[in-house]
PDB file of C-alpha atoms in Angstrom:
ATOM      1  CA  MET A  10     101.411 118.793  85.560  1.00 98.00           C
ATOM      2  CA  ILE A  11     100.186 116.142  88.027  1.00 98.00           C
ATOM      3  CA  LEU A  12     102.662 114.114  90.226  1.00 98.00           C
ATOM      4  CA  TYR A  13     101.526 110.637  91.646  1.00 98.00           C
ATOM      5  CA  SER A  14     103.696 110.591  94.736  1.00 97.00           C
ATOM      6  CA  TYR A  15     104.089 108.898  98.131  1.00 96.00           C
ATOM      7  CA  TYR A  16     105.581 111.249 100.638  1.00 97.00           C
ATOM      8  CA  ARG A  17     108.667 108.954 101.869  1.00 94.00           C
ATOM      9  CA  SER A  18     109.151 107.351  98.457  1.00 95.00           C
ATOM     10  CA  THR A  19     112.919 108.523  97.529  1.00 96.00           C
ATOM     11  CA  SER A  20     112.133 108.270  93.711  1.00 97.00           C
ATOM     12  CA  SER A  21     108.997 110.256  94.292  1.00 98.00           C
ATOM     13  CA  TYR A  22     111.317 112.761  96.376  1.00 98.00           C
ATOM     14  CA  ARG A  23     113.823 113.252  93.935  1.00 98.00           C
ATOM     15  CA  VAL A  24     111.182 114.303  91.106  1.00 98.00           C
ATOM     16  CA  ARG A  25     109.585 116.835  93.413  1.00 98.00           C
ATOM     17  CA  ILE A  26     112.992 118.245  93.935  1.00 98.00           C
ATOM     18  CA  ALA A  27     113.574 118.626  90.355  1.00 98.00           C
ATOM     19  CA  LEU A  28     110.142 119.986  89.659  1.00 98.00           C
ATOM     20  CA  GLU A  29     110.931 122.657  92.608  1.00 98.00           C
ATOM     21  CA  LEU A  30     114.354 123.390  91.450  1.00 98.00           C
ATOM     22  CA  LYS A  31     113.032 124.064  87.774  1.00 98.00           C
ATOM     23  CA  GLY A  32     110.242 126.376  89.064  1.00 98.00           C
ATOM     24  CA  LEU A  33     107.483 124.203  87.613  1.00 98.00           C
ATOM     25  CA  GLU A  34     104.151 124.072  88.883  1.00 98.00           C
ATOM     26  CA  TYR A  35     102.484 120.920  89.669  1.00 98.00           C
ATOM     27  CA  THR A  36      99.832 119.183  91.689  1.00 98.00           C
ATOM     28  CA  VAL A  37     100.684 116.202  93.913  1.00 98.00           C
ATOM     29  CA  ARG A  38      98.191 113.239  93.996  1.00 97.00           C
ATOM     30  CA  PRO A  39      99.060 110.843  97.019  1.00 96.00           C
ATOM     31  CA  VAL A  40      99.454 107.327  96.298  1.00 95.00           C
ATOM     32  CA  ASN A  41      99.368 105.493  99.646  1.00 90.00           C
ATOM     33  CA  LEU A  42     101.498 102.562  99.471  1.00 87.00           C
ATOM     34  CA  VAL A  43     100.610 101.063 102.631  1.00 85.00           C
ATOM     35  CA  LYS A  44      96.815 101.506 103.180  1.00 81.00           C
ATOM     36  CA  ASP A  45      94.791  98.707 102.648  1.00 78.00           C
ATOM     37  CA  GLY A  46      97.462  96.699 101.133  1.00 78.00           C
ATOM     38  CA  GLY A  47      98.677  99.701  98.892  1.00 82.00           C
ATOM     39  CA  GLU A  48      96.502 102.104  96.559  1.00 85.00           C
ATOM     40  CA  HIS A  49      99.238 101.460  93.909  1.00 90.00           C
ATOM     41  CA  ARG A  50      97.854  98.075  93.469  1.00 86.00           C
ATOM     42  CA  SER A  51      94.543  99.276  92.615  1.00 90.00           C
ATOM     43  CA  SER A  52      93.028  98.762  89.086  1.00 91.00           C
ATOM     44  CA  THR A  53      92.579 102.309  88.779  1.00 91.00           C
ATOM     45  CA  TYR A  54      96.405 103.194  89.438  1.00 94.00           C
ATOM     46  CA  LEU A  55      97.577  99.928  87.545  1.00 95.00           C
ATOM     47  CA  GLU A  56      95.712 101.677  84.503  1.00 94.00           C
ATOM     48  CA  LEU A  57      97.939 104.521  84.871  1.00 95.00           C
ATOM     49  CA  ASN A  58     101.335 102.751  85.806  1.00 96.00           C
ATOM     50  CA  PRO A  59     101.106  99.227  84.735  1.00 96.00           C
ATOM     51  CA  GLN A  60     104.184  98.924  86.944  1.00 94.00           C
ATOM     52  CA  GLY A  61     102.211  99.740  89.912  1.00 93.00           C
ATOM     53  CA  ARG A  62     104.845 101.962  91.649  1.00 94.00           C
ATOM     54  CA  VAL A  63     105.473 105.701  92.059  1.00 96.00           C
ATOM     55  CA  PRO A  64     106.143 108.079  90.884  1.00 98.00           C
ATOM     56  CA  THR A  65     103.867 108.740  87.805  1.00 98.00           C
ATOM     57  CA  LEU A  66     104.130 112.214  86.000  1.00 98.00           C
ATOM     58  CA  ILE A  67     101.105 113.553  83.853  1.00 98.00           C
ATOM     59  CA  ASP A  68     102.036 116.552  81.805  1.00 98.00           C
ATOM     60  CA  GLY A  69      98.906 117.393  79.364  1.00 97.00           C
ATOM     61  CA  ASP A  70      98.603 114.163  77.237  1.00 96.00           C
ATOM     62  CA  VAL A  71     102.228 113.046  78.300  1.00 98.00           C
ATOM     63  CA  LYS A  72     102.299 110.286  80.748  1.00 98.00           C
ATOM     64  CA  ILE A  73     105.794 109.232  82.446  1.00 98.00           C
ATOM     65  CA  ILE A  74     106.842 106.507  84.914  1.00 97.00           C
ATOM     66  CA  GLN A  75     109.979 105.756  86.404  1.00 97.00           C
ATOM     67  CA  SER A  76     111.950 108.914  88.006  1.00 98.00           C
ATOM     68  CA  PRO A  77     115.163 109.105  85.716  1.00 98.00           C
ATOM     69  CA  ALA A  78     112.716 109.335  82.530  1.00 98.00           C
ATOM     70  CA  ILE A  79     110.637 111.876  84.456  1.00 98.00           C
ATOM     71  CA  ILE A  80     113.497 113.920  85.251  1.00 98.00           C
ATOM     72  CA  GLU A  81     115.101 113.649  81.802  1.00 98.00           C
ATOM     73  CA  TYR A  82     111.650 114.778  80.147  1.00 98.00           C
ATOM     74  CA  LEU A  83     111.514 117.876  82.500  1.00 98.00           C
ATOM     75  CA  GLU A  84     115.190 118.769  81.548  1.00 98.00           C
ATOM     76  CA  ALA A  85     114.541 118.394  77.736  1.00 98.00           C
ATOM     77  CA  VAL A  86     111.011 120.037  77.742  1.00 98.00           C
ATOM     78  CA  TYR A  87     111.548 122.727  80.161  1.00 98.00           C
ATOM     79  CA  PRO A  88     115.077 123.878  79.869  1.00 97.00           C
ATOM     80  CA  ALA A  89     114.859 127.071  82.285  1.00 97.00           C
ATOM     81  CA  ASN A  90     116.819 126.394  85.741  1.00 98.00           C
ATOM     82  CA  PRO A  91     118.773 123.298  84.206  1.00 98.00           C
ATOM     83  CA  LEU A  92     119.714 120.531  86.584  1.00 98.00           C
ATOM     84  CA  LEU A  93     122.860 119.451  84.023  1.00 98.00           C
ATOM     85  CA  THR A  94     125.427 122.365  83.472  1.00 96.00           C
ATOM     86  CA  GLY A  95     129.017 122.756  82.517  1.00 96.00           C
ATOM     87  CA  SER A  96     130.909 120.726  79.980  1.00 97.00           C
ATOM     88  CA  GLN A  97     129.959 117.238  78.720  1.00 97.00           C
ATOM     89  CA  ALA A  98     132.334 115.907  81.452  1.00 97.00           C
ATOM     90  CA  ASP A  99     130.993 117.659  84.135  1.00 96.00           C
ATOM     91  CA  ARG A 100     127.363 116.444  83.174  1.00 97.00           C
ATOM     92  CA  ALA A 101     128.657 112.997  82.698  1.00 98.00           C
ATOM     93  CA  LEU A 102     129.953 112.997  86.261  1.00 97.00           C
ATOM     94  CA  ALA A 103     126.578 114.180  87.487  1.00 97.00           C
ATOM     95  CA  ARG A 104     124.633 111.343  85.768  1.00 98.00           C
ATOM     96  CA  SER A 105     127.263 108.945  87.493  1.00 98.00           C
ATOM     97  CA  VAL A 106     126.454 110.309  90.936  1.00 98.00           C
ATOM     98  CA  ALA A 107     122.728 109.748  90.064  1.00 98.00           C
ATOM     99  CA  SER A 108     123.206 106.266  88.511  1.00 98.00           C
ATOM    100  CA  ILE A 109     125.066 105.168  91.721  1.00 98.00           C
ATOM    101  CA  ILE A 110     122.041 106.107  93.646  1.00 98.00           C
ATOM    102  CA  GLY A 111     119.450 105.127  90.885  1.00 97.00           C
ATOM    103  CA  CYS A 112     120.653 101.859  89.609  1.00 96.00           C
ATOM    104  CA  ASP A 113     123.123 100.634  92.720  1.00 96.00           C
ATOM    105  CA  ILE A 114     121.605 101.803  95.971  1.00 97.00           C
ATOM    106  CA  HIS A 115     118.011 102.423  95.745  1.00 94.00           C
ATOM    107  CA  PRO A 116     116.801  99.164  94.204  1.00 93.00           C
ATOM    108  CA  LEU A 117     118.532  97.205  96.957  1.00 93.00           C
ATOM    109  CA  HIS A 118     116.405  98.817  99.713  1.00 91.00           C
ATOM    110  CA  ASN A 119     113.217  99.207  97.855  1.00 87.00           C
ATOM    111  CA  VAL A 120     110.475  97.808  99.348  1.00 86.00           C
ATOM    112  CA  SER A 121     110.065  94.994  97.120  1.00 87.00           C
ATOM    113  CA  ALA A 122     113.352  93.586  97.492  1.00 92.00           C
ATOM    114  CA  LEU A 123     113.274  93.824 101.487  1.00 91.00           C
ATOM    115  CA  ASN A 124     110.020  91.963 101.422  1.00 90.00           C
ATOM    116  CA  LYS A 125     111.813  89.344  99.308  1.00 94.00           C
ATOM    117  CA  LEU A 126     114.256  89.066 102.157  1.00 95.00           C
ATOM    118  CA  ARG A 127     111.955  88.928 104.864  1.00 95.00           C
ATOM    119  CA  ALA A 128     109.850  86.226 102.659  1.00 95.00           C
ATOM    120  CA  ALA A 129     112.873  84.122 102.528  1.00 96.00           C
ATOM    121  CA  GLY A 130     112.997  84.121 106.614  1.00 97.00           C
ATOM    122  CA  HIS A 131     115.384  86.902 107.279  1.00 96.00           C
ATOM    123  CA  ASP A 132     114.862  88.960 110.184  1.00 95.00           C
ATOM    124  CA  GLU A 133     114.741  92.625 110.730  1.00 94.00           C
ATOM    125  CA  ALA A 134     118.174  93.096 112.238  1.00 95.00           C
ATOM    126  CA  PHE A 135     119.663  91.317 109.002  1.00 96.00           C
ATOM    127  CA  VAL A 136     117.352  93.532 106.873  1.00 94.00           C
ATOM    128  CA  GLU A 137     118.688  96.681 108.461  1.00 94.00           C
ATOM    129  CA  GLN A 138     122.325  95.562 108.191  1.00 95.00           C
ATOM    130  CA  TRP A 139     121.430  94.956 104.376  1.00 95.00           C
ATOM    131  CA  ILE A 140     120.123  98.350 103.874  1.00 95.00           C
ATOM    132  CA  GLN A 141     122.866 100.232 105.760  1.00 96.00           C
ATOM    133  CA  GLY A 142     125.592  98.131 104.055  1.00 96.00           C
ATOM    134  CA  TRP A 143     124.356  99.002 100.468  1.00 96.00           C
ATOM    135  CA  ILE A 144     123.860 102.579 101.286  1.00 97.00           C
ATOM    136  CA  ALA A 145     127.197 102.765 102.719  1.00 97.00           C
ATOM    137  CA  ASP A 146     128.941 101.080  99.878  1.00 97.00           C
ATOM    138  CA  GLY A 147     127.357 103.624  97.362  1.00 98.00           C
ATOM    139  CA  PHE A 148     127.944 106.485  99.808  1.00 98.00           C
ATOM    140  CA  ASN A 149     131.736 105.744 100.087  1.00 98.00           C
ATOM    141  CA  ALA A 150     132.030 105.842  96.110  1.00 98.00           C
ATOM    142  CA  ILE A 151     129.773 109.371  96.279  1.00 98.00           C
ATOM    143  CA  GLU A 152     131.946 110.730  99.008  1.00 98.00           C
ATOM    144  CA  SER A 153     134.930 110.500  97.028  1.00 97.00           C
ATOM    145  CA  LEU A 154     133.240 112.031  93.957  1.00 97.00           C
ATOM    146  CA  ILE A 155     131.798 115.242  95.193  1.00 95.00           C
ATOM    147  CA  LYS A 156     133.361 118.396  96.088  1.00 89.00           C
ATOM    148  CA  ASP A 157     134.665 119.890  99.273  1.00 88.00           C
ATOM    149  CA  LYS A 158     132.340 122.988  99.362  1.00 85.00           C
ATOM    150  CA  ALA A 159     128.830 124.109  98.056  1.00 91.00           C
ATOM    151  CA  TRP A 160     126.456 121.606  96.471  1.00 97.00           C
ATOM    152  CA  ALA A 161     127.685 118.033  95.424  1.00 97.00           C
ATOM    153  CA  LEU A 162     129.412 118.982  92.167  1.00 97.00           C
ATOM    154  CA  THR A 163     128.348 122.682  91.309  1.00 94.00           C
ATOM    155  CA  ASP A 164     127.847 126.014  92.991  1.00 94.00           C
ATOM    156  CA  GLU A 165     124.039 125.596  92.568  1.00 95.00           C
ATOM    157  CA  PRO A 166     122.110 122.486  93.284  1.00 97.00           C
ATOM    158  CA  GLY A 167     121.795 120.163  90.349  1.00 98.00           C
ATOM    159  CA  LEU A 168     121.173 116.635  89.274  1.00 98.00           C
ATOM    160  CA  ALA A 169     123.467 114.769  91.642  1.00 98.00           C
ATOM    161  CA  ASP A 170     121.785 116.898  94.662  1.00 98.00           C
ATOM    162  CA  VAL A 171     118.363 115.781  93.028  1.00 98.00           C
ATOM    163  CA  TYR A 172     119.264 112.208  93.583  1.00 98.00           C
ATOM    164  CA  LEU A 173     121.315 112.681  96.761  1.00 98.00           C
ATOM    165  CA  LEU A 174     119.359 114.236  99.133  1.00 98.00           C
ATOM    166  CA  PRO A 175     116.233 111.723  98.979  1.00 98.00           C
ATOM    167  CA  GLN A 176     118.944 108.936  99.517  1.00 98.00           C
ATOM    168  CA  VAL A 177     120.289 111.003 102.571  1.00 98.00           C
ATOM    169  CA  TYR A 178     116.799 110.916 103.753  1.00 97.00           C
ATOM    170  CA  ALA A 179     116.828 106.922 103.345  1.00 96.00           C
ATOM    171  CA  ALA A 180     119.927 106.582 105.071  1.00 97.00           C
ATOM    172  CA  GLN A 181     118.867 108.482 107.956  1.00 96.00           C
ATOM    173  CA  ARG A 182     115.378 106.827 108.251  1.00 93.00           C
ATOM    174  CA  PHE A 183     117.181 103.490 108.405  1.00 93.00           C
ATOM    175  CA  GLY A 184     119.995 104.485 110.955  1.00 94.00           C
ATOM    176  CA  LEU A 185     123.028 104.891 108.987  1.00 95.00           C
ATOM    177  CA  ASP A 186     125.646 107.232 110.579  1.00 93.00           C
ATOM    178  CA  LEU A 187     126.717 110.075 108.233  1.00 95.00           C
ATOM    179  CA  ALA A 188     129.681 110.929 110.237  1.00 95.00           C
ATOM    180  CA  CYS A 189     131.757 108.814 107.850  1.00 94.00           C
ATOM    181  CA  PHE A 190     130.600 111.005 104.907  1.00 97.00           C
ATOM    182  CA  PRO A 191     131.250 114.800 105.691  1.00 96.00           C
ATOM    183  CA  ARG A 192     130.865 115.859 102.074  1.00 97.00           C
ATOM    184  CA  ILE A 193     127.629 114.266 101.890  1.00 98.00           C
ATOM    185  CA  ALA A 194     126.560 115.504 105.299  1.00 97.00           C
ATOM    186  CA  ARG A 195     127.585 118.939 104.219  1.00 96.00           C
ATOM    187  CA  VAL A 196     125.321 119.027 101.188  1.00 97.00           C
ATOM    188  CA  ALA A 197     122.465 117.754 103.422  1.00 97.00           C
ATOM    189  CA  GLU A 198     122.916 120.408 105.781  1.00 96.00           C
ATOM    190  CA  LEU A 199     123.050 122.874 102.964  1.00 97.00           C
ATOM    191  CA  ALA A 200     119.626 121.586 101.769  1.00 98.00           C
ATOM    192  CA  LYS A 201     118.060 122.482 105.070  1.00 97.00           C
ATOM    193  CA  SER A 202     117.938 126.045 104.361  1.00 97.00           C
ATOM    194  CA  HIS A 203     116.995 125.897 100.768  1.00 98.00           C
ATOM    195  CA  ALA A 204     113.351 126.558  99.913  1.00 98.00           C
ATOM    196  CA  ALA A 205     112.910 124.191  96.897  1.00 98.00           C
ATOM    197  CA  PHE A 206     114.601 121.360  99.048  1.00 98.00           C
ATOM    198  CA  GLN A 207     112.178 122.099 102.012  1.00 98.00           C
ATOM    199  CA  ARG A 208     109.037 122.111  99.809  1.00 98.00           C
ATOM    200  CA  ALA A 209     109.971 118.841  98.504  1.00 98.00           C
ATOM    201  CA  HIS A 210     110.737 117.255 101.592  1.00 98.00           C
ATOM    202  CA  PRO A 211     108.596 114.380 102.916  1.00 97.00           C
ATOM    203  CA  ALA A 212     107.535 115.938 106.009  1.00 97.00           C
ATOM    204  CA  SER A 213     106.176 118.971 104.018  1.00 97.00           C
ATOM    205  CA  GLN A 214     104.016 116.545 101.776  1.00 97.00           C
ATOM    206  CA  ILE A 215     100.130 116.668 101.957  1.00 96.00           C
ATOM    207  CA  ASP A 216     100.259 113.005 102.656  1.00 95.00           C
ATOM    208  CA  SER A 217     102.771 113.163 105.685  1.00 95.00           C
ATOM    209  CA  PRO A 218     101.647 111.851 109.071  1.00 92.00           C
ATOM    210  CA  ALA A 219     104.052 114.301 110.585  1.00 70.00           C
TER     211      ALA A 219
END
């Protein structure tokens, strides 16, 4: 498998975590979203992904864009080490946490949305407040849904954690204090010592400047 990824893209990050947790071999092909106006805007990449975003997964003859679709594909085609476990209610709860992040938080601090704010004349202080506000709103809901111990919802990391850890990374990057979210902070601390999360972390990527 080939994953077209950008090191600090949270949607790319969540796919890397899923691949690592499922024990699947893959090769990262970096797509720099900043250099020379962004490699994702090149005609070569647009032929691969007409939306011009990351991630894109290539698995043999199969090409998939959008991280939720990629993760769903991996879960269906490679059922070992499942990310969704337990009852249908348990799985629905995990999808709910993932959807809060993937549908309600992440799109509102994606670079395209932030650039619209800047183009409308908002300064960086406003943009930072915007980002922190939307992440905090989502985290308040998630904090009430996850457990007091172990991973977000289960004894082993699963779909909720796949989405949560990249969002924590973004929250910290944009200066949101996690002190108000002790359960989320607990999961983030647990992930620091887990090999799959370590390998998927932005700092561990071949295109990371760190």
